[in-house]
CSV table of C-alpha atoms and ligand atoms in Angstrom, one decimal:
chain,number,residue,atom,x,y,z
A,20,LEU,CA,0.0,0.0,0.0
A,21,PRO,CA,1.2,3.5,-0.7
A,22,HIS,CA,2.1,5.3,2.5
A,23,HIS,CA,3.7,8.6,1.5
A,24,THR,CA,3.9,11.8,3.3
A,25,GLY,CA,4.4,13.4,-0.1
A,26,VAL,CA,2.2,14.5,-3.0
A,27,VAL,CA,1.8,12.1,-5.9
A,28,SER,CA,1.7,14.1,-9.1
A,29,HIS,CA,2.3,11.9,-12.0
A,30,VAL,CA,2.1,8.1,-12.7
A,31,ALA,CA,3.4,6.1,-15.7
A,32,VAL,CA,2.8,2.4,-16.2
A,33,ASP,CA,4.4,0.0,-18.8
A,34,ILE,CA,2.2,-3.0,-19.1
A,35,GLY,CA,4.0,-5.9,-20.8
A,36,GLY,CA,3.2,-9.5,-21.4
A,37,THR,CA,4.5,-10.6,-18.0
A,38,LEU,CA,4.9,-7.6,-15.8
A,39,ALA,CA,3.3,-4.2,-15.3
A,40,LYS,CA,6.0,-1.7,-14.3
A,41,LEU,CA,4.9,1.4,-12.4
A,42,VAL,CA,6.8,4.6,-11.9
A,43,TYR,CA,5.5,7.6,-10.0
A,44,PHE,CA,6.8,10.8,-8.5
A,45,THR,CA,6.3,12.0,-5.0
A,46,ARG,CA,7.2,15.4,-3.6
A,47,GLU,CA,7.7,15.9,0.1
A,48,LEU,CA,5.1,18.2,1.6
A,49,ASP,CA,7.1,20.1,4.1
A,50,THR,CA,10.2,20.9,2.2
A,51,ALA,CA,11.0,24.2,0.5
A,52,ASP,CA,12.8,22.8,-2.5
A,53,ASN,CA,11.2,21.2,-5.5
A,54,GLY,CA,12.9,17.8,-5.0
A,55,GLY,CA,11.1,14.6,-4.7
A,56,ARG,CA,11.6,10.9,-5.5
A,57,LEU,CA,10.8,8.5,-8.3
A,58,ASN,CA,9.2,5.3,-7.0
A,59,PHE,CA,9.5,2.0,-8.9
A,60,LEU,CA,7.4,-1.1,-8.5
A,61,ASN,CA,6.0,-4.0,-10.6
A,62,PHE,CA,3.0,-6.3,-10.6
A,63,GLU,CA,2.4,-9.5,-12.6
A,64,THR,CA,0.3,-8.5,-15.6
A,65,HIS,CA,-2.2,-11.3,-14.9
A,66,ARG,CA,-2.9,-9.5,-11.7
A,67,ILE,CA,-3.6,-6.2,-13.4
A,68,ASP,CA,-6.4,-5.7,-10.8
A,69,LEU,CA,-3.7,-5.2,-8.1
A,70,CYS,CA,-1.9,-2.7,-10.2
A,71,ILE,CA,-5.2,-0.8,-10.9
A,72,ASN,CA,-6.0,-0.8,-7.2
A,73,PHE,CA,-2.6,0.7,-6.4
A,74,ILE,CA,-3.0,3.4,-9.0
A,75,ARG,CA,-6.5,4.1,-7.6
A,76,GLN,CA,-5.0,4.7,-4.1
A,77,LEU,CA,-2.4,7.0,-5.6
A,78,LYS,CA,-5.3,8.9,-7.3
A,79,GLU,CA,-7.2,9.2,-4.0
A,80,GLU,CA,-4.1,10.5,-2.2
A,81,HIS,CA,-3.6,13.0,-5.0
A,82,GLU,CA,-7.2,14.2,-4.7
A,83,LYS,CA,-7.0,14.4,-1.0
A,84,ARG,CA,-4.0,16.7,-1.3
A,85,ASN,CA,-5.1,18.8,-4.2
A,86,GLY,CA,-8.8,18.9,-3.7
A,87,SER,CA,-11.1,18.1,-6.6
A,88,THR,CA,-10.9,21.6,-8.1
A,89,ARG,CA,-7.4,21.1,-9.3
A,90,GLU,CA,-6.4,19.0,-12.3
A,91,GLY,CA,-6.8,15.2,-11.9
A,92,LEU,CA,-3.9,12.7,-11.6
A,93,CYS,CA,-2.1,12.2,-14.9
A,94,VAL,CA,-1.7,8.5,-15.9
A,95,VAL,CA,0.5,7.6,-18.8
A,96,ALA,CA,0.4,4.1,-20.2
A,97,THR,CA,2.7,2.2,-22.6
A,98,GLY,CA,3.4,-1.4,-23.6
A,99,GLY,CA,0.9,-3.8,-25.2
A,100,GLY,CA,-1.3,-3.6,-22.1
A,101,ALA,CA,-1.9,0.2,-22.7
A,102,TYR,CA,-4.1,-1.1,-25.6
A,103,LYS,CA,-5.3,-4.4,-24.1
A,104,TYR,CA,-6.4,-2.8,-20.8
A,105,TYR,CA,-7.2,0.7,-22.0
A,106,ASP,CA,-10.9,0.6,-21.5
A,107,ARG,CA,-10.6,-1.1,-18.1
A,108,LEU,CA,-8.0,1.4,-16.8
A,109,LYS,CA,-10.2,4.3,-17.9
A,110,GLU,CA,-13.4,2.9,-16.4
A,111,GLU,CA,-12.0,1.6,-13.2
A,112,LEU,CA,-9.8,4.6,-12.5
A,113,ASN,CA,-12.0,7.2,-13.9
A,114,VAL,CA,-9.0,9.2,-15.2
A,115,ASN,CA,-7.8,10.2,-18.6
A,116,ILE,CA,-5.2,7.7,-19.8
A,117,LEU,CA,-2.5,9.1,-22.1
A,118,ARG,CA,-1.0,6.4,-24.4
A,119,GLU,CA,2.6,6.4,-25.6
A,120,GLU,CA,4.4,4.2,-28.1
A,121,GLU,CA,6.4,1.4,-26.5
A,122,MET,CA,9.7,1.6,-28.4
A,123,GLU,CA,9.9,5.3,-28.2
A,124,CYS,CA,9.4,5.1,-24.4
A,125,LEU,CA,12.2,2.5,-24.1
A,126,ILE,CA,14.6,4.8,-25.9
A,127,ILE,CA,13.6,8.0,-24.1
A,128,GLY,CA,14.0,6.1,-20.8
A,129,LEU,CA,17.4,4.7,-21.7
A,130,ASP,CA,18.7,8.1,-23.1
A,131,PHE,CA,17.6,9.6,-19.8
A,132,PHE,CA,19.4,7.0,-17.7
A,133,ILE,CA,22.6,7.3,-19.9
A,134,THR,CA,22.8,11.0,-20.0
A,135,GLU,CA,21.2,12.3,-16.7
A,136,ILE,CA,21.6,9.7,-14.0
A,137,PRO,CA,24.9,9.1,-12.3
A,138,ASN,CA,25.7,5.6,-11.0
A,139,GLU,CA,23.0,4.1,-13.2
A,140,VAL,CA,24.9,2.5,-16.1
A,141,PHE,CA,27.6,-0.1,-15.4
A,142,THR,CA,29.7,-2.8,-17.0
A,143,TYR,CA,30.1,-6.3,-15.5
A,144,SER,CA,32.8,-8.9,-15.6
A,145,ASP,CA,33.4,-11.7,-13.1
A,146,ALA,CA,37.0,-11.8,-14.3
A,147,ASP,CA,37.7,-8.5,-12.5
A,148,ALA,CA,38.4,-8.0,-8.8
A,149,GLU,CA,35.5,-5.6,-8.7
A,150,PRO,CA,33.0,-7.0,-11.3
A,151,MET,CA,30.6,-4.1,-11.4
A,152,GLN,CA,32.1,-0.8,-12.7
A,153,TYR,CA,30.0,2.3,-13.2
A,154,ALA,CA,30.4,3.6,-16.7
A,155,GLU,CA,31.8,7.0,-17.4
A,156,ALA,CA,29.4,9.4,-19.1
A,157,ARG,CA,30.2,9.4,-22.8
A,158,ALA,CA,30.1,12.4,-25.1
A,159,ASP,CA,29.4,10.3,-28.1
A,160,VAL,CA,26.4,8.3,-27.0
A,161,TYR,CA,25.2,7.3,-30.5
A,162,PRO,CA,24.9,5.0,-32.2
A,163,TYR,CA,24.1,2.2,-29.7
A,164,LEU,CA,22.1,-1.0,-29.6
A,165,LEU,CA,19.4,-1.6,-27.0
A,166,VAL,CA,18.7,-5.3,-26.3
A,167,ASN,CA,15.6,-5.4,-24.3
A,168,ILE,CA,15.0,-8.8,-22.6
A,169,GLY,CA,11.5,-9.0,-21.5
A,170,SER,CA,9.1,-11.9,-22.2
A,171,GLY,CA,10.5,-11.7,-25.7
A,172,VAL,CA,13.6,-9.9,-26.9
A,173,SER,CA,13.8,-6.7,-29.0
A,174,MET,CA,17.0,-5.3,-30.5
A,175,ILE,CA,16.8,-1.6,-31.4
A,176,LYS,CA,19.5,0.5,-33.1
A,177,VAL,CA,19.5,4.0,-31.8
A,178,SER,CA,21.3,6.5,-34.1
A,179,GLY,CA,20.4,9.8,-32.4
A,180,PRO,CA,18.0,11.3,-30.0
A,181,ARG,CA,14.5,9.8,-30.9
A,182,GLN,CA,16.1,8.3,-34.0
A,183,PHE,CA,15.7,4.5,-33.8
A,184,GLU,CA,14.9,1.3,-35.7
A,185,ARG,CA,14.0,-2.2,-34.4
A,186,VAL,CA,16.5,-4.3,-36.2
A,187,GLY,CA,15.6,-7.7,-34.8
A,188,GLY,CA,15.0,-9.8,-31.8
A,189,THR,CA,14.3,-13.4,-30.7
A,190,HIS,CA,11.3,-15.1,-29.1
A,191,LEU,CA,13.7,-17.2,-26.9
A,192,GLY,CA,13.5,-14.7,-24.1
A,193,GLY,CA,12.7,-14.2,-20.4
A,194,GLY,CA,9.3,-15.7,-20.9
A,195,THR,CA,10.9,-18.9,-22.3
A,196,PHE,CA,13.2,-19.2,-19.3
A,197,TRP,CA,10.3,-18.6,-16.9
A,198,GLY,CA,7.9,-21.1,-18.6
A,199,LEU,CA,10.4,-23.9,-19.2
A,200,MET,CA,11.8,-23.4,-15.6
A,201,SER,CA,8.4,-23.9,-14.1
A,202,LEU,CA,8.0,-27.1,-16.1
A,203,LEU,CA,11.5,-28.5,-15.4
A,204,THR,CA,11.8,-27.5,-11.7
A,205,GLY,CA,8.3,-26.8,-10.4
A,206,SER,CA,9.5,-23.5,-9.0
A,207,ARG,CA,7.0,-20.7,-9.2
A,208,THR,CA,8.8,-17.5,-8.7
A,209,PHE,CA,11.4,-15.9,-10.8
A,210,ASP,CA,13.7,-15.2,-7.9
A,211,ASP,CA,13.6,-18.9,-6.8
A,212,MET,CA,14.6,-19.8,-10.3
A,213,LEU,CA,17.6,-17.5,-10.2
A,214,ALA,CA,18.6,-18.8,-6.8
A,215,MET,CA,18.4,-22.4,-8.1
A,216,ALA,CA,20.6,-21.4,-11.1
A,217,ASP,CA,23.2,-20.0,-8.6
A,218,ARG,CA,23.5,-23.4,-6.9
A,219,GLY,CA,23.6,-25.5,-10.1
A,220,ASP,CA,26.3,-27.1,-12.2
A,221,ASN,CA,25.4,-27.1,-15.8
A,222,SER,CA,28.0,-29.6,-16.8
A,223,ALA,CA,25.8,-32.3,-15.3
A,224,VAL,CA,23.3,-31.9,-18.1
A,225,ASP,CA,25.1,-30.0,-20.9
A,226,MET,CA,27.4,-31.7,-23.3
A,227,LEU,CA,30.8,-30.0,-23.1
A,228,VAL,CA,33.6,-29.9,-25.6
A,229,GLY,CA,35.5,-32.0,-23.1
A,230,ASP,CA,32.8,-34.7,-23.1
A,231,ILE,CA,33.3,-35.1,-26.8
A,232,TYR,CA,37.0,-34.7,-27.2
A,233,GLY,CA,38.2,-35.7,-23.8
A,234,MET,CA,40.4,-32.6,-23.9
A,235,ASP,CA,40.5,-29.0,-25.3
A,236,TYR,CA,39.9,-28.7,-29.0
A,237,THR,CA,42.7,-26.2,-29.4
A,238,LYS,CA,42.9,-26.1,-33.2
A,239,ILE,CA,39.4,-24.6,-33.3
A,240,GLY,CA,40.0,-22.5,-30.2
A,241,LEU,CA,37.4,-24.3,-27.9
A,242,LYS,CA,38.2,-25.0,-24.3
A,243,SER,CA,37.1,-28.3,-22.8
A,244,THR,CA,34.7,-26.5,-20.6
A,245,ALA,CA,32.9,-24.8,-23.5
A,246,ILE,CA,29.3,-25.9,-23.9
A,247,ALA,CA,28.9,-27.9,-27.1
A,248,SER,CA,25.2,-28.7,-26.6
A,249,THR,CA,22.7,-27.4,-24.0
A,250,PHE,CA,21.0,-30.4,-22.3
A,251,GLY,CA,23.0,-32.6,-24.7
A,252,LYS,CA,24.0,-35.1,-22.0
A,253,VAL,CA,20.6,-35.7,-20.4
A,254,LEU,CA,19.4,-38.7,-22.4
A,255,ARG,CA,22.8,-40.3,-22.4
A,256,LEU,CA,22.9,-40.1,-18.6
A,257,LYS,CA,19.4,-41.7,-18.5
A,258,ASN,CA,20.4,-44.5,-20.8
A,259,ASP,CA,23.6,-45.1,-18.8
A,260,ALA,CA,21.6,-45.4,-15.7
A,261,GLU,CA,19.2,-47.8,-17.3
A,262,GLN,CA,22.0,-49.9,-18.7
A,263,GLY,CA,23.5,-50.0,-15.2
A,264,ALA,CA,20.2,-51.2,-13.8
A,265,GLU,CA,20.0,-53.9,-16.5
A,266,ASP,CA,23.5,-55.0,-15.8
A,267,GLY,CA,22.7,-55.3,-12.1
A,268,GLU,CA,23.1,-58.8,-10.7
A,269,GLY,CA,19.9,-60.8,-10.7
A,270,LEU,CA,17.9,-57.6,-10.9
A,271,ILE,CA,14.3,-58.2,-11.8
A,272,ARG,CA,12.7,-55.0,-13.2
A,273,GLY,CA,9.4,-54.1,-11.9
A,274,ASP,CA,6.4,-52.6,-13.7
A,275,PRO,CA,7.9,-49.7,-15.7
A,276,SER,CA,5.0,-47.5,-15.0
A,277,GLU,CA,5.8,-47.6,-11.3
A,278,SER,CA,8.4,-45.1,-10.4
A,279,SER,CA,10.5,-45.5,-7.3
A,280,GLU,CA,10.3,-43.2,-4.3
A,281,SER,CA,13.8,-41.8,-4.9
A,282,GLY,CA,12.3,-40.0,-7.9
A,283,GLU,CA,14.0,-42.4,-10.4
A,284,SER,CA,11.5,-43.7,-12.9
A,285,SER,CA,12.0,-46.4,-15.5
A,286,HIS,CA,13.5,-43.6,-17.6
A,287,GLY,CA,16.5,-43.2,-15.3
A,288,PRO,CA,17.2,-40.4,-12.8
A,289,LYS,CA,15.8,-37.0,-13.4
A,290,PRO,CA,18.5,-34.4,-13.6
A,291,ASN,CA,18.8,-32.2,-10.6
A,292,PRO,CA,16.7,-29.0,-10.9
A,293,GLU,CA,19.5,-26.7,-9.9
A,294,ASP,CA,21.7,-28.1,-12.7
A,295,MET,CA,18.9,-27.7,-15.3
A,296,SER,CA,18.3,-24.1,-14.1
A,297,ARG,CA,21.9,-23.1,-14.6
A,298,SER,CA,22.0,-24.7,-18.0
A,299,LEU,CA,18.8,-23.0,-19.2
A,300,LEU,CA,20.0,-19.6,-17.9
A,301,TYR,CA,23.2,-20.0,-19.8
A,302,ALA,CA,21.3,-21.2,-22.9
A,303,ILE,CA,19.0,-18.2,-23.0
A,304,SER,CA,21.6,-15.6,-22.1
A,305,ASN,CA,24.3,-17.0,-24.4
A,306,ASN,CA,21.9,-17.1,-27.3
A,307,ILE,CA,20.8,-13.5,-26.8
A,308,GLY,CA,24.4,-12.4,-26.4
A,309,GLN,CA,25.4,-14.0,-29.6
A,310,ILE,CA,22.5,-12.6,-31.6
A,311,ALA,CA,23.2,-9.1,-30.1
A,312,TYR,CA,26.8,-9.3,-31.2
A,313,LEU,CA,25.8,-10.3,-34.7
A,314,GLN,CA,23.3,-7.4,-34.9
A,315,SER,CA,25.9,-5.0,-33.6
A,316,GLU,CA,28.2,-6.1,-36.4
A,317,LYS,CA,25.6,-5.9,-39.0
A,318,HIS,CA,24.7,-2.4,-37.9
A,319,SER,CA,28.1,-1.1,-37.0
A,320,VAL,CA,27.5,-0.4,-33.3
A,321,LYS,CA,30.1,-0.7,-30.6
A,322,HIS,CA,28.0,-0.1,-27.4
A,323,ILE,CA,25.3,-2.5,-26.4
A,324,TYR,CA,22.9,-1.8,-23.6
A,325,PHE,CA,20.9,-4.7,-22.1
A,326,GLY,CA,17.6,-3.9,-20.4
A,327,GLY,CA,14.4,-5.7,-19.5
A,328,SER,CA,13.3,-7.4,-16.3
A,329,PHE,CA,14.9,-10.7,-17.2
A,330,ILE,CA,18.3,-9.4,-16.2
A,331,ARG,CA,17.2,-8.4,-12.7
A,332,GLY,CA,20.8,-7.5,-11.7
A,333,HIS,CA,21.6,-11.2,-11.7
A,334,ARG,CA,25.4,-11.9,-11.8
A,335,GLN,CA,25.4,-15.1,-13.9
A,336,THR,CA,23.1,-13.5,-16.5
A,337,MET,CA,25.1,-10.3,-16.8
A,338,ASN,CA,28.4,-12.1,-16.8
A,339,THR,CA,27.2,-14.4,-19.6
A,340,LEU,CA,25.9,-11.6,-21.8
A,341,SER,CA,29.0,-9.5,-21.1
A,342,TYR,CA,31.4,-12.3,-21.8
A,343,ALA,CA,29.6,-13.2,-25.0
A,344,ILE,CA,30.0,-9.6,-26.3
A,345,ARG,CA,33.6,-9.5,-25.3
A,346,PHE,CA,34.4,-12.9,-26.7
A,347,TRP,CA,32.8,-12.6,-30.1
A,348,SER,CA,34.0,-9.0,-30.6
A,349,LYS,CA,37.5,-9.9,-29.4
A,350,GLY,CA,37.3,-7.2,-26.8
A,351,GLU,CA,36.2,-4.5,-29.3
A,352,LYS,CA,32.6,-4.1,-28.0
A,353,GLN,CA,31.2,-3.5,-24.6
A,354,ALA,CA,28.0,-4.6,-22.9
A,355,TYR,CA,26.3,-2.2,-20.5
A,356,PHE,CA,23.7,-2.8,-17.8
A,357,LEU,CA,21.4,-0.6,-15.8
A,358,ARG,CA,20.3,-0.5,-12.2
A,359,HIS,CA,16.7,0.1,-13.2
A,360,GLU,CA,16.8,-2.2,-16.2
A,361,GLY,CA,13.2,-3.2,-16.0
A,362,TYR,CA,11.8,0.3,-16.0
A,363,LEU,CA,13.1,1.9,-19.3
A,364,GLY,CA,9.7,2.0,-20.9
A,365,ALA,CA,7.9,3.2,-17.8
A,366,VAL,CA,10.5,6.0,-17.2
A,367,GLY,CA,10.3,7.0,-20.8
A,368,ALA,CA,6.5,7.3,-20.7
A,369,PHE,CA,6.9,9.3,-17.5
A,370,ILE,CA,9.3,11.8,-19.0
A,371,ARG,CA,7.4,12.2,-22.3
A,372,ARG,CA,4.4,13.5,-20.5
A,373,GLN,CA,6.0,15.3,-17.6
A,374,PRO,CA,3.7,18.1,-16.6
B,12,ADP,P1,7.4,-7.7,-20.5
B,12,ADP,O1,7.3,-6.2,-20.8
B,12,ADP,O2,7.3,-8.6,-21.7
B,12,ADP,O3,6.5,-8.1,-19.4
B,12,ADP,P2,9.7,-7.5,-18.7
B,12,ADP,O4,10.8,-6.6,-19.2
B,12,ADP,O5,8.8,-7.0,-17.7
B,12,ADP,O6,8.9,-7.9,-20.0
B,12,ADP,O7,10.4,-8.9,-18.4
B,12,ADP,C1,9.6,-10.1,-18.1
B,12,ADP,C2,10.6,-11.2,-17.8
B,12,ADP,O8,11.3,-10.8,-16.6
B,12,ADP,C3,9.9,-12.5,-17.4
B,12,ADP,O9,9.7,-13.3,-18.6
B,12,ADP,C4,11.0,-13.1,-16.5
B,12,ADP,O10,12.0,-13.8,-17.3
B,12,ADP,C5,11.6,-12.0,-15.8
B,12,ADP,N1,11.1,-11.6,-14.5
B,12,ADP,C6,11.7,-10.8,-13.6
B,12,ADP,N2,11.0,-10.7,-12.5
B,12,ADP,C7,9.9,-11.4,-12.6
B,12,ADP,C8,8.8,-11.6,-11.8
B,12,ADP,N3,8.7,-11.1,-10.5
B,12,ADP,N4,7.8,-12.4,-12.3
B,12,ADP,C9,7.9,-12.9,-13.5
B,12,ADP,N5,8.9,-12.7,-14.3
B,12,ADP,C10,9.9,-12.0,-13.9
């Protein structure tokens, strides 16, 4: 529940396929200066009712402070949900909803973070003693590539202020990780999934170069620890386990439809959920990193910004993306991340319609 002492003046919401991101400004009542704070929070889109309730409370606070004679609360909406839920927002909130185009908002939000906010943009590399380094403000901001990893992934080349083109994307994105993880591991929240990935060892399920060669494949430049095939070892492990069972002395196999209590079915042991989590997180982030690199080559861009809620400040995700860009570009290109990576669109919508 909102519980501010300040005045709410302006609300922006970016309603995506998975999450509705909300940004609003509050100004302290008893201070002389005009400062205030930007507040960030999100709701699952399938519980848009909770998001609407929250905005309604902001509106009530606004009216309490301003009286009904003054202008009503300004609500700006972007993302697909600005269309899908337009009528509902308008009716349930009884306010005027201003709609803004999604890509434009993303870019305006990112430009704002890059150029105006100190300690927002950073680089990341686990190889360094201090992995997270805040990026220096750059005079030559353009061109750059924005890779927004939400439910799906959009890649946008930005050539100048408000000058952009969506050059590609992939539908193997955050939603893919979220959905497959729930099937594979049964975990229900995104943060649980990330925590599981932290504890896992992908080499238990992924086929590595070393599994195939028994050593580094130096001629091609592949280390033995490089992933040759995501999930490529799973069936072989199951077959090995079955073979082991068949070879067992005097073992009589039971009804194959009966699975044992240890979780081992007639199809062999199920891989450990933590290991699968780590493997899938690598798979999705490596794939996006490689496509991002190829797009940056195709469009002659050196600086690549990664946004979207999938990143969620998670070390393994950022390190994988960053490593992919450095590796493929032979150190020529740089990946950047943002502290408010999920809120680019919402902040852009907020700025566009600032009163
Ligand atoms: P969209 O605009 O498509 O909703 P977002 O940028 O909000 O995209 O990112 C959604 C993705 O972020 C999800 O697919 C999931 O991978 C990840 N994510 C981060 N936090 C959450 C959460 N609390 N619930 C669900 N997914 C989350």
